[in-house]
Coordinates of C-alpha atoms in Angstrom, one line a residue:
Chain A
M266 CA 122.2 53.8 92.1
S267 CA 119.3 53.5 94.5
A268 CA 116.1 51.5 94.0
P269 CA 115.0 51.2 90.3
A270 CA 112.9 54.2 89.2
T271 CA 109.4 53.7 88.1
Y272 CA 108.5 54.9 84.6
T273 CA 105.0 55.0 83.2
Q274 CA 104.4 54.4 79.5
T275 CA 101.3 56.4 78.5
P276 CA 99.0 54.9 75.9
E277 CA 100.4 57.5 73.4
A278 CA 103.9 56.6 74.2
K279 CA 103.0 52.9 73.8
A280 CA 101.5 53.6 70.4
A281 CA 104.6 55.5 69.3
Y282 CA 106.8 52.7 70.7
D283 CA 104.9 50.0 68.8
A284 CA 104.8 52.0 65.6
R285 CA 108.6 52.6 65.7
W286 CA 109.3 48.9 66.5
Q287 CA 106.9 47.8 63.7
R288 CA 108.7 50.0 61.2
V289 CA 112.0 48.3 61.9
M290 CA 110.4 44.8 62.0
D291 CA 108.7 45.4 58.7
C292 CA 112.1 46.1 57.2
V293 CA 113.5 42.9 58.7
A294 CA 110.5 40.9 57.3
L295 CA 111.1 42.6 53.9
K296 CA 107.7 44.3 54.1
Q297 CA 107.0 48.0 53.2
P298 CA 107.1 50.1 56.4
D299 CA 104.9 53.2 56.7
R300 CA 108.1 55.3 56.4
M301 CA 111.9 54.8 56.3
P302 CA 113.0 54.1 59.9
T303 CA 115.9 56.1 61.4
T304 CA 118.3 55.0 64.0
M305 CA 120.7 56.9 66.3
M306 CA 124.0 55.1 67.0
A307 CA 125.9 57.8 68.9
T308 CA 128.9 57.3 71.1
F309 CA 131.4 60.2 71.7
W310 CA 129.4 62.5 69.5
L311 CA 127.1 62.9 72.6
A312 CA 130.0 64.5 74.5
R313 CA 130.1 67.2 71.8
Y314 CA 126.3 67.5 71.8
G315 CA 126.1 67.7 75.6
G316 CA 129.2 69.9 76.1
I317 CA 131.1 67.5 78.3
S318 CA 134.4 65.6 77.9
N319 CA 134.7 62.1 76.6
K320 CA 136.0 61.1 80.0
Q321 CA 132.9 62.5 81.7
L322 CA 130.7 60.6 79.2
M323 CA 132.4 57.4 80.1
Y324 CA 132.3 57.9 83.9
D325 CA 129.3 60.1 84.8
Y326 CA 126.3 57.8 84.4
E327 CA 123.6 60.3 85.2
A328 CA 125.1 63.0 82.9
T329 CA 125.4 60.6 80.1
K330 CA 121.8 59.3 80.5
A331 CA 120.6 62.9 80.5
I332 CA 122.4 63.9 77.4
A333 CA 121.4 60.7 75.5
E334 CA 117.8 61.3 76.5
R335 CA 117.9 64.9 75.3
A336 CA 119.4 63.8 71.9
I337 CA 116.8 61.1 71.5
L338 CA 113.9 63.4 72.3
E339 CA 115.3 66.1 70.0
F340 CA 115.9 63.8 66.9
E341 CA 113.3 61.1 67.6
P342 CA 115.0 58.2 66.0
D343 CA 112.8 55.1 65.6
A344 CA 115.4 52.9 67.3
P345 CA 118.3 54.4 69.2
S346 CA 121.3 52.4 70.3
P347 CA 121.8 51.3 74.0
I348 CA 124.0 54.3 74.6
I349 CA 124.9 53.6 78.2
L350 CA 126.3 50.2 77.3
G351 CA 128.2 51.8 74.4
V352 CA 130.0 54.6 76.3
A353 CA 129.6 54.7 80.0
M354 CA 131.9 51.8 80.8
G355 CA 134.8 53.8 82.3
P356 CA 134.3 52.6 85.9
S357 CA 133.9 49.0 84.8
L358 CA 137.0 49.0 82.6
E359 CA 138.9 50.5 85.5
A360 CA 137.5 47.9 88.0
V361 CA 138.6 45.1 85.7
G362 CA 141.9 46.7 84.9
Y363 CA 141.2 46.0 81.3
K364 CA 144.4 46.0 79.2
Q365 CA 143.1 45.7 75.6
V366 CA 141.7 49.2 75.4
Q367 CA 143.1 52.7 76.1
W368 CA 140.5 55.1 77.3
P369 CA 140.4 58.7 78.7
G370 CA 142.6 58.8 81.7
H371 CA 144.1 55.5 80.8
G372 CA 146.4 56.0 77.9
V373 CA 144.5 58.7 75.9
R374 CA 143.5 62.2 76.7
D375 CA 140.1 63.2 78.2
D376 CA 138.8 64.4 74.9
Q377 CA 139.7 61.3 72.9
P378 CA 137.7 58.2 72.3
Y379 CA 138.7 54.8 73.6
Q380 CA 140.9 52.8 71.3
Y381 CA 141.6 49.1 71.0
L382 CA 145.2 47.9 71.2
D383 CA 145.9 45.4 68.5
R384 CA 148.3 42.9 70.1
E385 CA 149.0 39.2 70.2
Y386 CA 147.0 37.9 73.2
M387 CA 147.4 34.3 72.3
R388 CA 150.5 32.8 70.8
A389 CA 150.6 30.7 67.7
D390 CA 151.6 27.6 69.6
E391 CA 148.6 27.9 71.9
Y392 CA 145.9 26.8 69.3
D393 CA 145.9 23.2 70.6
E394 CA 145.3 24.3 74.1
F395 CA 142.5 26.6 73.2
L396 CA 140.9 24.0 70.9
F397 CA 141.1 21.3 73.5
D398 CA 139.6 23.3 76.4
P399 CA 138.4 26.8 75.6
T400 CA 137.2 27.5 79.2
G401 CA 140.5 26.2 80.7
F402 CA 142.4 28.4 78.2
Y403 CA 140.5 31.4 79.3
L404 CA 141.1 30.8 83.0
Q405 CA 144.7 29.7 82.8
K406 CA 146.0 32.0 80.1
Y407 CA 143.7 34.5 78.4
L408 CA 141.9 36.3 81.3
P409 CA 145.1 37.2 83.3
R410 CA 146.6 38.6 80.1
I411 CA 143.7 40.9 79.4
G412 CA 142.5 42.1 82.8
E413 CA 144.4 43.0 86.0
A414 CA 141.6 41.8 88.1
F415 CA 142.0 38.3 86.7
E416 CA 145.7 38.1 87.6
G417 CA 146.1 35.2 90.0
I418 CA 143.2 33.0 88.8
D419 CA 145.7 31.0 86.8
E420 CA 146.8 29.6 90.2
I421 CA 143.5 27.8 90.7
A422 CA 144.0 24.1 90.3
Y423 CA 143.5 22.7 86.8
L424 CA 140.0 21.2 87.1
P425 CA 139.4 18.5 84.5
G426 CA 140.3 15.1 85.9
L427 CA 140.0 16.1 89.5
Q428 CA 137.9 13.6 91.6
Y429 CA 137.3 12.3 95.1
F430 CA 139.8 13.4 97.7
R431 CA 142.1 14.8 94.9
L432 CA 139.3 17.3 94.1
I433 CA 139.0 18.2 97.8
G434 CA 142.7 18.7 98.0
A435 CA 142.8 21.0 95.0
V436 CA 140.4 23.4 96.8
R437 CA 143.4 24.5 98.8
T438 CA 144.5 26.6 95.8
F439 CA 141.6 29.0 96.5
S440 CA 143.5 30.1 99.7
R441 CA 146.6 31.2 97.8
P442 CA 147.2 34.9 98.1
R443 CA 147.1 35.7 94.4
V444 CA 143.9 33.7 93.9
R445 CA 142.3 35.4 96.9
K446 CA 143.3 38.8 95.6
A447 CA 141.9 38.0 92.2
L448 CA 138.6 36.8 93.6
E449 CA 138.3 39.9 95.7
A450 CA 139.1 42.2 92.8
L451 CA 136.6 40.3 90.6
M452 CA 133.8 40.6 93.2
K453 CA 134.4 44.3 93.4
A454 CA 134.6 44.6 89.6
G455 CA 131.4 42.6 89.4
E456 CA 129.6 45.1 91.6
E457 CA 130.7 48.0 89.3
V458 CA 129.7 46.2 86.2
E459 CA 126.3 45.4 87.8
R460 CA 126.0 49.2 88.5
W461 CA 126.7 49.9 84.8
G462 CA 124.1 47.3 83.8
R463 CA 121.5 48.9 86.1
H464 CA 122.1 52.3 84.6
H465 CA 121.7 50.8 81.2
H466 CA 118.5 49.1 82.2
D467 CA 117.2 52.3 83.8
F468 CA 118.0 54.2 80.5
T469 CA 116.2 51.7 78.3
R470 CA 113.1 51.7 80.5
R471 CA 113.1 55.5 80.5
M472 CA 113.3 55.6 76.7
A473 CA 110.6 53.0 76.4
A474 CA 108.4 55.2 78.6
H475 CA 109.1 58.0 76.1
G476 CA 108.1 55.6 73.2
F477 CA 111.5 54.6 71.9
P478 CA 112.6 51.0 71.5
M479 CA 116.4 50.2 71.4
S480 CA 117.7 49.1 68.0
Y481 CA 119.6 46.2 69.8
I482 CA 120.9 45.3 73.2
S483 CA 123.1 42.2 72.6
T484 CA 126.3 42.3 70.7
S485 CA 128.5 39.6 69.3
I486 CA 131.4 39.1 66.9
S487 CA 132.2 36.9 64.0
P488 CA 134.4 33.9 64.7
Y489 CA 137.2 35.2 62.4
D490 CA 137.2 38.6 64.0
L491 CA 137.1 37.1 67.5
I492 CA 140.4 35.3 66.9
A493 CA 142.0 38.0 64.8
D494 CA 141.2 41.0 67.0
Y495 CA 141.1 39.6 70.5
F496 CA 143.5 36.6 70.4
R497 CA 146.1 36.5 67.6
G498 CA 146.3 40.2 66.6
A499 CA 146.0 41.4 63.0
T500 CA 149.4 40.3 61.8
G501 CA 149.5 37.0 63.8
M502 CA 146.1 36.1 62.3
M503 CA 147.3 36.8 58.7
K504 CA 150.3 34.6 59.2
D505 CA 148.1 31.9 60.6
L506 CA 146.2 31.7 57.3
F507 CA 149.4 30.1 55.9
R508 CA 151.1 28.6 58.9
N509 CA 148.2 27.3 61.1
K510 CA 145.5 26.9 58.5
D511 CA 144.0 23.6 59.8
K512 CA 143.9 24.5 63.4
L513 CA 142.5 28.0 62.7
L514 CA 139.7 26.4 60.7
L515 CA 138.9 24.1 63.5
L516 CA 138.9 27.0 66.0
L517 CA 136.7 29.1 63.8
D518 CA 134.1 26.3 63.5
K519 CA 134.2 25.8 67.3
A520 CA 133.9 29.5 68.0
A521 CA 130.8 29.7 65.8
T522 CA 129.1 27.3 68.3
F523 CA 130.1 29.1 71.5
L524 CA 129.4 32.5 70.0
V525 CA 125.8 31.4 69.1
R526 CA 125.3 30.1 72.6
Q527 CA 126.5 33.3 74.1
A528 CA 124.4 35.6 71.8
L529 CA 121.3 33.6 72.4
S530 CA 121.7 33.8 76.1
G531 CA 122.1 37.6 75.6
I532 CA 118.8 37.9 73.7
K533 CA 117.1 35.8 76.3
S534 CA 118.2 38.0 79.2
S535 CA 117.6 41.3 77.4
G536 CA 114.3 40.2 75.7
H537 CA 115.5 42.0 72.6
P538 CA 116.0 39.9 69.4
V539 CA 118.5 42.0 67.5
V540 CA 122.2 41.1 67.9
F541 CA 124.6 43.8 66.7
I542 CA 127.8 42.3 65.2
P543 CA 130.5 44.8 64.1
I544 CA 132.6 43.2 61.5
H545 CA 136.3 44.2 60.9
W546 CA 138.0 41.7 58.7
A547 CA 135.5 41.0 55.9
P548 CA 136.3 44.0 53.6
D549 CA 137.3 43.5 50.0
A550 CA 140.8 44.9 50.5
F551 CA 141.7 42.7 53.4
M552 CA 141.7 39.2 51.9
S553 CA 141.2 37.5 48.6
P554 CA 137.8 36.1 47.6
K555 CA 139.2 32.6 48.1
Q556 CA 140.5 33.5 51.5
F557 CA 137.2 35.0 52.4
E558 CA 135.3 32.0 51.3
T559 CA 137.7 29.7 53.1
F560 CA 138.4 31.4 56.4
W561 CA 135.9 34.2 57.0
W562 CA 132.5 33.3 55.7
P563 CA 131.7 29.6 56.5
S564 CA 132.0 30.0 60.3
F565 CA 130.1 33.3 60.2
R566 CA 127.3 31.8 58.1
K567 CA 127.1 28.9 60.5
M568 CA 126.8 31.5 63.3
L569 CA 124.1 33.5 61.4
L570 CA 122.1 30.3 60.8
G571 CA 122.4 29.3 64.5
L572 CA 121.3 32.8 65.6
I573 CA 118.3 32.8 63.3
E574 CA 117.3 29.3 64.4
G575 CA 117.4 30.5 68.0
G576 CA 115.1 33.4 67.2
A577 CA 117.7 36.2 66.9
I578 CA 117.8 38.9 64.3
P579 CA 121.5 39.2 63.5
M580 CA 122.7 42.7 62.5
P581 CA 126.2 42.6 61.1
L582 CA 127.9 45.9 60.4
W583 CA 130.0 45.2 57.4
E584 CA 132.8 47.8 57.8
A585 CA 134.7 49.4 55.0
D586 CA 133.9 48.4 51.4
C587 CA 132.4 44.9 51.1
T588 CA 131.1 45.2 47.5
K589 CA 132.9 42.0 46.3
R590 CA 131.4 40.0 49.2
L591 CA 127.8 40.8 48.4
E592 CA 127.0 37.7 46.3
T593 CA 128.6 35.4 48.9
I594 CA 126.9 36.9 51.9
R595 CA 123.5 36.7 50.2
D596 CA 123.4 33.0 51.0
I597 CA 121.2 33.2 54.1
P598 CA 117.4 32.7 54.6
P599 CA 115.5 35.8 53.5
G600 CA 113.7 38.2 55.9
K601 CA 115.9 37.4 59.0
C602 CA 118.8 39.8 59.2
I603 CA 119.7 43.5 59.0
Y604 CA 122.9 44.1 57.0
W605 CA 124.4 47.4 58.0
F606 CA 127.0 48.7 55.5
E607 CA 129.7 51.3 56.0
R608 CA 131.4 52.1 52.7
T609 CA 129.7 49.6 50.4
D610 CA 127.6 51.5 47.9
M611 CA 124.0 51.1 49.3
V612 CA 122.4 51.1 45.9
R613 CA 124.6 48.2 44.8
A614 CA 123.9 46.4 48.1
F615 CA 120.2 46.9 47.5
E616 CA 120.5 45.5 44.0
V617 CA 122.2 42.3 45.2
L618 CA 120.6 41.8 48.6
G619 CA 117.3 43.7 48.5
D620 CA 115.2 40.5 48.5
V621 CA 117.2 38.9 51.3
V622 CA 117.9 41.4 54.1
A623 CA 117.0 44.8 55.5
L624 CA 119.7 47.4 55.0
R625 CA 121.1 49.9 57.4
G626 CA 123.4 52.9 56.8
N627 CA 125.2 54.7 55.4
L628 CA 125.9 58.4 55.3
S629 CA 129.6 58.9 54.9
P630 CA 131.7 60.0 57.9
S631 CA 133.5 62.6 55.8
L632 CA 130.2 64.1 54.7
M633 CA 128.8 64.1 58.2
T634 CA 131.9 65.7 59.8
T635 CA 133.0 68.1 57.1
G636 CA 129.9 68.6 54.9
K637 CA 127.2 71.2 55.0
P638 CA 123.6 70.4 56.1
E639 CA 122.3 70.7 52.5
E640 CA 124.9 68.1 51.4
V641 CA 123.6 65.8 54.1
D642 CA 120.1 66.5 52.9
A643 CA 121.1 65.5 49.4
A644 CA 122.8 62.3 50.5
V645 CA 119.6 61.2 52.5
R646 CA 117.5 62.1 49.4
H647 CA 119.8 59.9 47.3
L648 CA 119.3 56.9 49.6
A649 CA 115.5 57.5 49.9
E650 CA 115.0 57.8 46.2
N651 CA 117.4 55.1 45.0
V652 CA 117.0 52.5 47.8
F653 CA 113.9 53.1 50.0
H654 CA 111.4 54.2 47.3
K655 CA 112.6 51.4 45.0
G656 CA 111.7 48.8 47.5
G657 CA 114.8 48.6 49.6
R658 CA 114.0 48.0 53.3
L659 CA 116.5 50.7 54.4
I660 CA 117.0 51.8 58.0
L661 CA 118.7 55.2 57.8
D662 CA 121.9 55.7 59.8
G663 CA 125.4 57.0 59.4
A664 CA 128.0 54.7 58.0
F665 CA 128.9 53.6 61.5
G666 CA 126.5 55.8 63.4
I667 CA 127.1 59.4 64.0
P668 CA 130.9 60.2 63.9
D669 CA 132.2 61.9 67.0
E670 CA 133.0 65.2 65.3
T671 CA 129.7 65.7 63.4
P672 CA 128.3 69.2 63.8
V673 CA 124.8 69.1 65.4
E674 CA 123.2 70.8 62.4
N675 CA 124.3 67.9 60.2
V676 CA 122.6 65.4 62.5
R677 CA 119.5 67.6 62.4
A678 CA 119.7 67.7 58.6
M679 CA 119.9 63.8 58.5
F680 CA 116.7 63.3 60.6
T681 CA 114.8 66.2 58.9
A682 CA 115.6 64.8 55.4
A683 CA 114.6 61.3 56.4
R684 CA 111.1 62.6 57.2
K685 CA 111.0 64.9 54.2
Y686 CA 112.0 62.3 51.6
A687 CA 110.7 59.0 53.0
S688 CA 107.5 59.4 54.9
Chain B
M218 CA 165.1 36.5 35.9
S219 CA 167.2 35.4 32.9
D220 CA 170.5 36.0 34.6
M221 CA 169.7 33.7 37.5
T222 CA 170.9 30.2 38.3
D223 CA 168.2 27.6 38.7
Q224 CA 168.7 27.7 42.5
E225 CA 168.3 31.5 42.5
R226 CA 165.2 31.3 40.3
Q227 CA 163.8 28.7 42.6
L228 CA 164.3 30.9 45.7
V229 CA 162.5 33.9 44.0
E230 CA 159.6 31.7 43.0
M231 CA 159.2 30.1 46.4
L232 CA 159.2 33.4 48.2
A233 CA 156.9 35.0 45.7
D234 CA 154.5 32.0 45.9
M235 CA 154.3 32.2 49.7
N236 CA 156.1 28.9 50.0
E237 CA 157.6 30.0 53.3
D238 CA 159.1 26.8 54.8
E239 CA 161.0 25.9 51.6
G240 CA 161.9 29.4 50.6
V241 CA 163.4 30.4 54.0
A242 CA 165.2 27.0 54.3
L243 CA 166.7 27.4 50.8
A244 CA 167.8 31.0 51.6
K245 CA 169.5 29.8 54.8
R246 CA 171.2 26.9 53.0
M247 CA 172.5 29.3 50.3
L248 CA 173.8 31.7 52.9
L249 CA 175.1 29.3 55.5
E250 CA 176.2 26.2 53.6
D251 CA 176.8 27.2 50.0
G252 CA 178.6 30.4 50.8
A253 CA 176.3 32.6 48.6
D254 CA 177.0 36.3 48.6
P255 CA 174.5 37.7 51.1
L256 CA 174.0 40.9 49.0
R257 CA 173.0 38.6 46.1
V258 CA 170.5 36.7 48.3
L259 CA 169.0 40.0 49.5
E260 CA 168.7 41.1 45.9
L261 CA 166.8 37.9 45.1
C262 CA 164.5 38.7 48.0
R263 CA 163.8 42.1 46.5
N264 CA 163.1 40.5 43.2
A265 CA 160.6 38.2 44.9
M266 CA 159.0 41.2 46.7
D267 CA 158.7 43.0 43.3
I268 CA 156.6 40.1 42.2
V269 CA 154.6 40.1 45.5
G270 CA 154.0 43.9 45.0
K271 CA 152.9 43.4 41.5
R272 CA 150.5 40.6 42.4
F273 CA 149.1 42.8 45.2
A274 CA 148.6 45.7 42.8
E275 CA 146.8 43.3 40.3
G276 CA 144.4 42.0 43.0
E277 CA 145.8 38.6 43.2
Y278 CA 147.5 39.1 46.6
F279 CA 146.0 40.8 49.7
L280 CA 147.2 41.8 53.1
P281 CA 147.9 38.3 54.4
E282 CA 150.4 37.8 51.6
L283 CA 152.1 41.1 52.3
V284 CA 152.4 40.3 56.0
L285 CA 153.9 36.9 55.3
A286 CA 156.2 38.3 52.6
G287 CA 157.5 40.9 55.2
E288 CA 158.0 38.1 57.7
M289 CA 160.1 36.0 55.2
L290 CA 162.1 39.0 54.3
E291 CA 162.8 39.8 57.9
V292 CA 163.9 36.2 58.7
I293 CA 166.2 36.0 55.7
G294 CA 167.5 39.5 56.3
A295 CA 168.5 38.6 59.9
V296 CA 170.6 35.7 58.6
A297 CA 172.1 37.6 55.7
K298 CA 173.0 40.9 57.1
P299 CA 175.6 39.8 59.7
L300 CA 177.4 38.0 56.8
I301 CA 177.8 41.2 54.7
K302 CA 181.4 42.2 54.7
Q303 CA 182.3 45.8 55.3
S304 CA 183.8 46.1 51.9
S305 CA 180.7 45.0 50.1
G306 CA 178.7 47.5 48.1
G307 CA 176.0 49.4 50.1
E308 CA 172.3 49.5 49.8
P309 CA 170.9 50.3 46.3
K310 CA 170.0 53.9 45.7
R311 CA 166.6 54.9 46.9
L312 CA 163.9 56.6 44.8
A313 CA 162.9 59.2 47.4
R314 CA 162.6 59.7 51.1
V315 CA 159.1 59.2 52.6
L316 CA 158.3 60.2 56.2
I317 CA 155.2 58.4 57.5
G318 CA 153.2 58.5 60.8
T319 CA 149.8 58.2 62.3
V320 CA 148.5 61.6 63.3
H321 CA 147.9 62.7 66.9
G322 CA 145.0 61.2 68.8
D323 CA 145.0 58.0 66.7
L324 CA 146.8 54.8 67.7
H325 CA 146.1 52.7 64.7
D326 CA 149.0 51.4 62.8
I327 CA 148.1 48.3 60.6
G328 CA 147.5 50.3 57.5
K329 CA 150.5 52.5 58.1
N330 CA 152.8 49.5 58.6
I331 CA 151.6 47.9 55.3
V332 CA 152.2 51.2 53.4
T333 CA 155.7 51.4 55.0
F334 CA 156.5 47.9 53.9
M335 CA 155.2 48.4 50.4
L336 CA 157.1 51.7 49.9
D337 CA 160.2 50.0 51.2
I338 CA 160.1 47.1 48.9
N339 CA 159.4 49.5 46.0
G340 CA 162.6 51.3 46.5
F341 CA 161.8 54.2 48.8
E342 CA 163.7 55.2 51.9
V343 CA 160.9 55.2 54.5
K344 CA 161.0 56.6 58.0
D345 CA 158.1 55.5 60.1
I346 CA 157.7 57.7 63.2
G347 CA 154.9 55.7 64.8
V348 CA 151.4 56.5 66.0
D349 CA 149.8 59.4 67.9
V350 CA 152.5 61.7 66.5
P351 CA 152.2 65.3 67.7
V352 CA 152.3 68.1 65.2
A353 CA 155.7 69.3 66.6
T354 CA 157.3 65.9 66.1
F355 CA 156.3 65.9 62.4
I356 CA 157.9 69.3 62.0
D357 CA 161.1 68.2 63.8
E358 CA 161.3 65.0 61.8
I359 CA 160.7 66.8 58.5
T360 CA 163.4 69.3 59.3
D361 CA 165.8 66.5 60.1
F362 CA 164.9 63.8 57.5
K363 CA 164.1 66.2 54.6
P364 CA 161.5 63.9 53.0
Q365 CA 160.2 64.4 49.5
V366 CA 156.9 62.9 50.6
V367 CA 155.1 63.0 53.9
G368 CA 152.4 60.3 54.6
L369 CA 149.8 61.0 57.3
S370 CA 147.8 58.0 58.4
G371 CA 144.6 57.8 60.5
F372 CA 141.7 55.5 61.0
L373 CA 139.4 57.5 63.3
T374 CA 137.3 60.4 62.2
L375 CA 139.2 62.6 64.7
A376 CA 142.2 62.1 62.4
F377 CA 140.5 64.5 59.9
D378 CA 141.2 67.5 62.2
S379 CA 144.6 66.1 63.3
M380 CA 145.7 65.8 59.6
K381 CA 144.5 69.3 58.9
E382 CA 146.4 70.7 61.9
T383 CA 149.5 68.9 60.9
I384 CA 149.4 70.0 57.3
D385 CA 148.6 73.6 58.3
A386 CA 151.6 73.5 60.7
I387 CA 153.9 72.1 58.0
A388 CA 152.9 75.0 55.7
G389 CA 153.1 77.5 58.6
A390 CA 156.7 76.4 59.3
G391 CA 157.6 77.0 55.7
L392 CA 158.3 73.3 55.0
R393 CA 155.7 72.6 52.4
G394 CA 157.9 73.7 49.5
N395 CA 158.1 71.0 46.8
M396 CA 157.3 68.3 49.3
K397 CA 154.1 66.3 48.7
I398 CA 151.7 65.3 51.4
M399 CA 149.5 62.2 51.1
I400 CA 146.9 61.0 53.6
G401 CA 145.4 57.6 54.0
G402 CA 143.2 55.4 56.1
G403 CA 139.9 53.7 56.3
Q404 CA 137.7 56.8 56.3
I405 CA 139.7 58.9 53.9
D406 CA 138.2 60.2 50.7
E407 CA 138.3 63.2 48.4
T408 CA 136.2 65.2 50.8
V409 CA 138.7 64.7 53.6
R410 CA 141.6 65.4 51.2
S411 CA 140.1 68.7 50.3
Y412 CA 139.3 69.5 54.0
T413 CA 142.9 68.8 55.1
G414 CA 144.6 70.4 52.2
A415 CA 146.7 67.3 51.4
D416 CA 148.0 66.8 47.9
A417 CA 146.5 63.4 47.5
F418 CA 144.8 60.6 49.3
G419 CA 144.8 56.8 49.2
T420 CA 142.8 54.0 50.8
N421 CA 145.4 51.2 50.3
A422 CA 149.1 50.6 50.0
V423 CA 149.0 50.4 46.2
D424 CA 147.6 53.9 46.1
A425 CA 150.5 55.1 48.2
V426 CA 153.1 53.4 46.0
T427 CA 151.5 54.8 42.9
L428 CA 151.4 58.3 44.3
C429 CA 155.0 58.2 45.5
K430 CA 156.3 56.8 42.2
G431 CA 154.4 59.5 40.3
W432 CA 156.0 62.2 42.4
A433 CA 159.4 60.6 42.2
G434 CA 159.1 60.6 38.4
V435 CA 159.2 56.8 37.9
A436 CA 156.6 54.7 36.1
A437 CA 154.2 53.2 38.6

């Protein structure tokens, strides 16, 4: 990408931008907005909408930006997602040689979405090492396991304790062939990731010039999900609840601290307060209430409080059905978070949480992909009448955004109905 | 459990209560030191798994307990099975054959694995044919394994169409007959069942067991 383009925000676009942002912020502050805000969280649906393959969407920055821009201008969501960050990462994944995901051309077909590979990336006997020195564990063990570009950095001398001439002597490890190769690969990958970032920045500025604020820029993860998804793997983590309970609890508590630091640095560099946190392991069916209250919630609550204190607006997406968790996750300061629900009944969520958080969601994926426009219209009407007009600070969205296979007329029906029933 | 010795009862309770260290140690002691009949020990494990399944169905146990139970069963099985003499009686009769796999395009397997485990401990002969299974593979496997039930798993929304294609192909190949097809996964609901033409759907492993038991004509 050449020098950054210049975009001018007209006074009309600025007024539209401010009104849209205010609508969302009113919801967060539990105030009545002028109408129900809408969002557009689209990933591979854009390939369908734009008539290109998933692979092109992941690799062709300019085409992806153009399609995303067209969709945003057609549907006029109050706060779209940072689409370039969410889909156009093909070249970056390739440059890092990322091993935790399969994506078009790398394990899945060109018309398929990327998919995460649930594996054990940290062994059960490595808790002590991770706990003692998280950064060292990343450098020595974790990074070479998850990215080809990192392979070799484990040969860099172990740093803690080095001093004086011993420290000077350890510098020789940087001349080792595998270390050199890793550093060169990482510099190259860094340039590609920087390119991706510049396209994202270009896109958000272009959308701002049109009058559209992003619904978030930074993302994070809960401590439990971090360890379950990205380190121990699903079954490893479930066994750890019995076999490594104490160490796991220590690590979850520690993770809450470093995740807060990282997310706050994300909101500082992006200038956007909302932190999107997709949540995988909280659902009712996955663990007992006692397990949830022991292992899942305390470290996440600590994280939420840390984020709020640092000026962030956390936006967890509570995947699947979390109805039995509602009373527990109520325990946070009011007016500071957006809780996005996937399959939890939104009316029930409003009854329990309506005076504590803004809500986001949740048109069902099966309705969006296989239903008719009039059924989508009815579902939006249901949410408008039973949540928004009853005082719920609802931001309308799909259950997890727009499913990839959604017919365009159903997306149209969603946005039209939002204006019809909740203006 | 009335026909059990104290030691046998203790083993069942330890395993059912997720007391892994003591339960596995006791099973190993019975097998390797006390000369217990390995088939009897495996039967006790099945008794324990019945209790685990019941507690799962009643909402007392969740996925972590099922995973640990599966692990305990595997460890004890690995010790017991080499000790089984050729002349010993075979495996108990199974209720029905169930073929299960994640449909093409989808690589998710956690839910499918749990369903496989739960059906297995509930007396079904389950053949798990993995993830991202092409339609043609389902057809071949059905022809070969002759299941009474086929379970199609999928987590992504693209699975809706993959399930529909698979079910259409099964019908097109003339294999639907008396066989039942169930679908399951995080996004599955009645709308998807109707769209795909499946006989039934479920969102958890208890649903799968209940459906299969109903079709096999045994009380759930």
